[in-house]
């Protein structure tokens, strides 16, 4: 449906004057000095703030390891809760298990990576796990916040040392969660950095996250097939002030719980940017009946698309034997800065590039038949190419309320070559 909508205006840029000429200088919208993480709730989604000023404070010793932090978390939770402060420094953490009523504050100038031997350890390759283990019950009232500004706030670094998915935050059965103010430096590892899934052995909505806010996070170096945040499941989740380079910034793809027909209800997405990737927001329901997704303020800079709307499908393990849907969803405040060469496409999608833009993709990268013979896996690798359009859609089974074409702001290289703002494949 196309309806006139009042645009949700988000400050993405600052006018500066150089030699008397006004130019646009992009700001990093994950910077807490540019975009406030508060309010933590909007449209019924997000974290209900817990007052922590009077809670007892506990400190991890400088240079502490995973075992020491997990022991401290368990002790603090058993005592009824408190604040754990992690001092600045370099740490190697893996499988940190956050427990109820524990609030972690990480000092500025802190770098966190996996241990060198992480490939030998059994279980999830995740730095912090929240309600993911089958035997830990539902986690409640927790927060993880980085201190400092954009230039010195805590940084997580991901490196691929095995074939497993690598995550910063793995989220399962939790109620009332806040994650705020971090930088993630990826090195094209497998998996989305922040992932919402069911708790292990969970088979219903009771095992998914409810009432969470993820705010003010930037990510670089992501592999183009993954995301900064992926919501396979979740209820009343607020994602705001997020930016990543490459890949997808917010991916609402209800994949992992399709054997139980469990997906999302009320995901609210605000102030999102993607640079030189696939898209800022992607919706894909698989076979699941989902509630609404509300997007307000979404921008791409030199990416293939800004919004990517994909039709569902039925997989072998789908409980529901029909294409999935999102009910009552809408997107507003769409903008795009075109690039001819800095977007990242998979070779499989090169066929969707309009003829006028194929000049910006090398002849070798266009030859998908050649790669099918040499190495089929190469087809999924990203290749540089042009921005195509603000909105992609091949949706037939569900509808998303979108702004009119004249409400979508576009700029950048060779605007005249992009004839449409809505790119549809039937």
Short mmCIF file of C-alpha atoms in Angstrom, two decimals, residues 103-328:
data_model
loop_
_atom_site.label_atom_id
_atom_site.label_comp_id
_atom_site.label_asym_id
_atom_site.label_seq_id
_atom_site.Cartn_x
_atom_site.Cartn_y
_atom_site.Cartn_z
CA UNK A 103 23.78 -4.73 35.31
CA UNK A 104 27.21 -4.63 33.66
CA UNK A 105 29.02 -1.36 32.99
CA UNK A 106 32.14 -1.55 30.83
CA UNK A 107 34.65 1.29 31.07
CA UNK A 108 35.83 3.28 28.09
CA UNK A 109 39.07 2.25 26.34
CA UNK A 110 38.21 -1.42 26.73
CA UNK A 111 38.73 -4.06 24.03
CA UNK A 112 37.08 -7.48 24.24
CA UNK A 113 37.92 -10.46 22.04
CA UNK A 114 37.49 -14.22 22.08
CA UNK A 115 40.23 -16.26 23.79
CA UNK A 116 42.87 -17.60 21.42
CA UNK A 117 41.75 -21.18 22.09
CA UNK A 118 38.05 -20.42 21.53
CA UNK A 119 37.91 -22.79 18.57
CA UNK A 120 38.58 -25.71 20.92
CA UNK A 121 35.78 -24.88 23.34
CA UNK A 122 32.43 -26.64 23.03
CA UNK A 123 29.16 -24.76 22.76
CA UNK A 124 28.23 -21.42 21.26
CA UNK A 125 30.93 -19.16 19.94
CA UNK A 126 29.40 -16.11 21.61
CA UNK A 127 31.02 -13.58 23.91
CA UNK A 128 27.90 -12.84 25.99
CA UNK A 129 24.90 -15.18 26.27
CA UNK A 130 21.59 -14.08 27.76
CA UNK A 131 19.00 -16.77 28.44
CA UNK A 132 20.26 -19.17 25.79
CA UNK A 133 20.99 -22.27 27.88
CA UNK A 134 18.20 -24.81 28.20
CA UNK A 135 18.48 -25.19 31.96
CA UNK A 136 18.80 -21.58 33.14
CA UNK A 137 15.17 -20.42 33.07
CA UNK A 138 14.08 -16.91 32.12
CA UNK A 139 16.53 -14.06 32.72
CA UNK A 140 14.97 -10.78 33.92
CA UNK A 141 15.99 -7.14 34.36
CA UNK A 142 19.52 -6.98 32.96
CA UNK A 143 21.61 -4.40 31.14
CA UNK A 144 25.02 -4.13 29.48
CA UNK A 145 26.18 -0.57 28.80
CA UNK A 146 29.43 0.78 27.45
CA UNK A 147 30.84 3.98 28.90
CA UNK A 148 32.52 6.73 26.90
CA UNK A 149 32.06 8.47 23.57
CA UNK A 150 32.15 7.24 19.99
CA UNK A 151 35.95 7.38 19.90
CA UNK A 152 36.70 5.57 23.16
CA UNK A 153 33.67 3.44 24.06
CA UNK A 154 34.21 -0.33 24.51
CA UNK A 155 35.02 -2.30 21.38
CA UNK A 156 34.32 -5.95 20.58
CA UNK A 157 36.54 -7.60 17.97
CA UNK A 158 35.40 -10.70 16.05
CA UNK A 159 37.75 -13.02 14.16
CA UNK A 160 36.95 -16.29 12.38
CA UNK A 161 39.12 -19.11 13.74
CA UNK A 162 36.75 -22.00 12.96
CA UNK A 163 33.59 -22.64 10.91
CA UNK A 164 31.16 -21.69 13.69
CA UNK A 165 29.01 -18.58 13.91
CA UNK A 166 30.69 -15.84 15.94
CA UNK A 167 28.52 -13.48 17.96
CA UNK A 168 28.94 -10.68 20.47
CA UNK A 169 25.49 -11.08 22.04
CA UNK A 170 23.42 -14.27 21.79
CA UNK A 171 19.94 -13.63 23.17
CA UNK A 172 17.31 -16.17 24.17
CA UNK A 173 14.74 -16.20 26.98
CA UNK A 174 15.07 -12.80 28.64
CA UNK A 175 12.60 -10.16 29.80
CA UNK A 176 13.67 -6.53 30.12
CA UNK A 177 17.09 -6.18 28.52
CA UNK A 178 19.23 -3.18 27.55
CA UNK A 179 22.33 -3.27 25.33
CA UNK A 180 23.84 0.16 24.68
CA UNK A 181 26.87 2.08 23.37
CA UNK A 182 29.41 -0.25 21.78
CA UNK A 183 31.60 -0.54 18.71
CA UNK A 184 31.96 -3.89 16.94
CA UNK A 185 34.91 -4.58 14.67
CA UNK A 186 34.19 -7.65 12.57
CA UNK A 187 36.48 -9.46 10.16
CA UNK A 188 33.85 -11.05 7.90
CA UNK A 189 32.99 -13.76 10.42
CA UNK A 190 29.99 -16.05 10.01
CA UNK A 191 26.79 -15.01 11.75
CA UNK A 192 25.08 -11.83 12.89
CA UNK A 193 26.80 -10.03 15.76
CA UNK A 194 23.62 -9.71 17.85
CA UNK A 195 21.10 -12.51 17.41
CA UNK A 196 17.69 -13.15 18.96
CA UNK A 197 16.75 -16.85 19.00
CA UNK A 198 14.70 -19.17 21.16
CA UNK A 199 16.26 -20.54 24.30
CA UNK A 200 17.82 -23.94 23.68
CA UNK A 201 15.11 -26.65 23.53
CA UNK A 202 12.45 -23.92 23.57
CA UNK A 203 9.43 -24.55 21.36
CA UNK A 204 7.03 -21.65 21.96
CA UNK A 205 6.80 -17.88 22.38
CA UNK A 206 7.51 -18.31 26.10
CA UNK A 207 11.17 -18.97 25.23
CA UNK A 208 11.84 -15.80 23.23
CA UNK A 209 13.04 -12.36 24.35
CA UNK A 210 10.48 -9.80 25.46
CA UNK A 211 11.01 -6.10 26.14
CA UNK A 212 14.54 -5.33 24.92
CA UNK A 213 16.34 -2.25 23.63
CA UNK A 214 19.50 -2.38 21.50
CA UNK A 215 20.83 1.14 21.00
CA UNK A 216 23.82 3.15 19.77
CA UNK A 217 26.03 0.49 18.23
CA UNK A 218 28.28 0.71 15.18
CA UNK A 219 29.82 -2.18 13.27
CA UNK A 220 32.42 -2.48 10.53
CA UNK A 221 33.78 -5.41 8.54
CA UNK A 222 30.60 -7.50 8.50
CA UNK A 223 30.25 -10.30 5.93
CA UNK A 224 27.64 -9.26 3.38
CA UNK A 225 25.24 -12.14 4.11
CA UNK A 226 24.82 -11.29 7.80
CA UNK A 227 23.68 -8.43 10.02
CA UNK A 228 24.50 -6.26 12.97
CA UNK A 229 21.21 -7.39 14.57
CA UNK A 230 19.04 -10.32 13.50
CA UNK A 231 15.62 -10.94 14.99
CA UNK A 232 14.61 -14.54 14.36
CA UNK A 233 12.20 -14.16 17.27
CA UNK A 234 11.26 -11.50 19.80
CA UNK A 235 8.42 -9.48 21.28
CA UNK A 236 8.40 -5.73 21.92
CA UNK A 237 11.99 -5.18 20.76
CA UNK A 238 13.33 -1.66 20.08
CA UNK A 239 16.36 -1.25 17.80
CA UNK A 240 17.64 2.33 17.49
CA UNK A 241 20.65 4.42 16.48
CA UNK A 242 22.45 1.57 14.72
CA UNK A 243 24.91 1.77 11.82
CA UNK A 244 27.02 -0.82 10.05
CA UNK A 245 29.26 -1.04 7.02
CA UNK A 246 28.47 -3.89 4.62
CA UNK A 247 25.86 -6.58 5.23
CA UNK A 248 22.49 -5.60 6.69
CA UNK A 249 22.01 -3.39 9.73
CA UNK A 250 18.68 -4.80 11.00
CA UNK A 251 17.57 -8.17 9.66
CA UNK A 252 14.11 -9.35 10.72
CA UNK A 253 14.20 -12.84 9.27
CA UNK A 254 12.13 -15.37 11.21
CA UNK A 255 14.15 -18.41 10.35
CA UNK A 256 15.38 -20.43 13.30
CA UNK A 257 12.01 -20.99 15.06
CA UNK A 258 9.97 -21.83 11.96
CA UNK A 259 9.67 -25.48 13.13
CA UNK A 260 7.41 -24.08 15.88
CA UNK A 261 5.81 -21.22 13.89
CA UNK A 262 7.34 -18.74 16.34
CA UNK A 263 8.57 -15.39 15.09
CA UNK A 264 8.28 -11.74 16.09
CA UNK A 265 5.65 -9.40 17.49
CA UNK A 266 6.11 -5.63 17.60
CA UNK A 267 9.66 -4.94 16.47
CA UNK A 268 10.27 -1.17 16.36
CA UNK A 269 13.26 0.12 14.40
CA UNK A 270 14.40 3.77 14.57
CA UNK A 271 17.27 5.76 13.10
CA UNK A 272 19.14 3.07 11.16
CA UNK A 273 21.98 3.45 8.63
CA UNK A 274 23.81 1.04 6.35
CA UNK A 275 26.97 1.92 4.42
CA UNK A 276 28.29 0.09 1.36
CA UNK A 277 26.26 -3.05 2.07
CA UNK A 278 23.07 -4.81 1.06
CA UNK A 279 20.40 -2.87 2.96
CA UNK A 280 19.66 -1.05 6.18
CA UNK A 281 16.52 -3.07 6.97
CA UNK A 282 15.52 -6.50 5.66
CA UNK A 283 12.21 -8.30 6.25
CA UNK A 284 11.80 -12.01 5.44
CA UNK A 285 9.10 -14.08 7.22
CA UNK A 286 9.93 -17.59 5.92
CA UNK A 287 6.77 -19.57 6.83
CA UNK A 288 5.92 -17.83 10.11
CA UNK A 289 2.89 -15.67 10.96
CA UNK A 290 4.47 -12.56 12.51
CA UNK A 291 3.14 -9.41 14.12
CA UNK A 292 4.12 -5.93 13.08
CA UNK A 293 7.44 -4.30 12.28
CA UNK A 294 7.54 -0.50 12.54
CA UNK A 295 10.46 1.33 10.91
CA UNK A 296 10.94 5.09 11.33
CA UNK A 297 14.03 6.70 9.84
CA UNK A 298 16.13 4.38 7.67
CA UNK A 299 19.00 5.38 5.40
CA UNK A 300 21.60 3.77 3.18
CA UNK A 301 24.82 5.35 1.99
CA UNK A 302 26.30 3.64 -1.04
CA UNK A 303 24.42 0.38 -0.40
CA UNK A 304 22.43 -1.71 -2.89
CA UNK A 305 19.07 -0.96 -1.25
CA UNK A 306 17.75 0.86 1.80
CA UNK A 307 14.82 -1.49 2.48
CA UNK A 308 14.69 -5.11 1.30
CA UNK A 309 11.28 -6.85 1.47
CA UNK A 310 11.38 -10.55 0.69
CA UNK A 311 8.54 -13.00 0.12
CA UNK A 312 8.29 -15.92 2.52
CA UNK A 313 8.71 -19.58 1.63
CA UNK A 314 8.06 -23.03 3.08
CA UNK A 315 11.10 -25.05 4.14
CA UNK A 316 11.35 -28.74 5.01
CA UNK A 317 11.32 -27.97 8.73
CA UNK A 318 8.50 -25.39 8.60
CA UNK A 319 5.60 -26.23 10.91
CA UNK A 320 3.27 -23.97 8.94
CA UNK A 321 2.99 -25.04 5.31
CA UNK A 322 2.30 -21.62 3.81
CA UNK A 323 4.42 -18.57 3.08
CA UNK A 324 4.94 -16.37 6.11
CA UNK A 325 3.61 -12.87 6.72
CA UNK A 326 4.16 -9.69 8.74
CA UNK A 327 0.86 -8.19 9.89
CA UNK A 328 0.27 -4.43 10.21
#
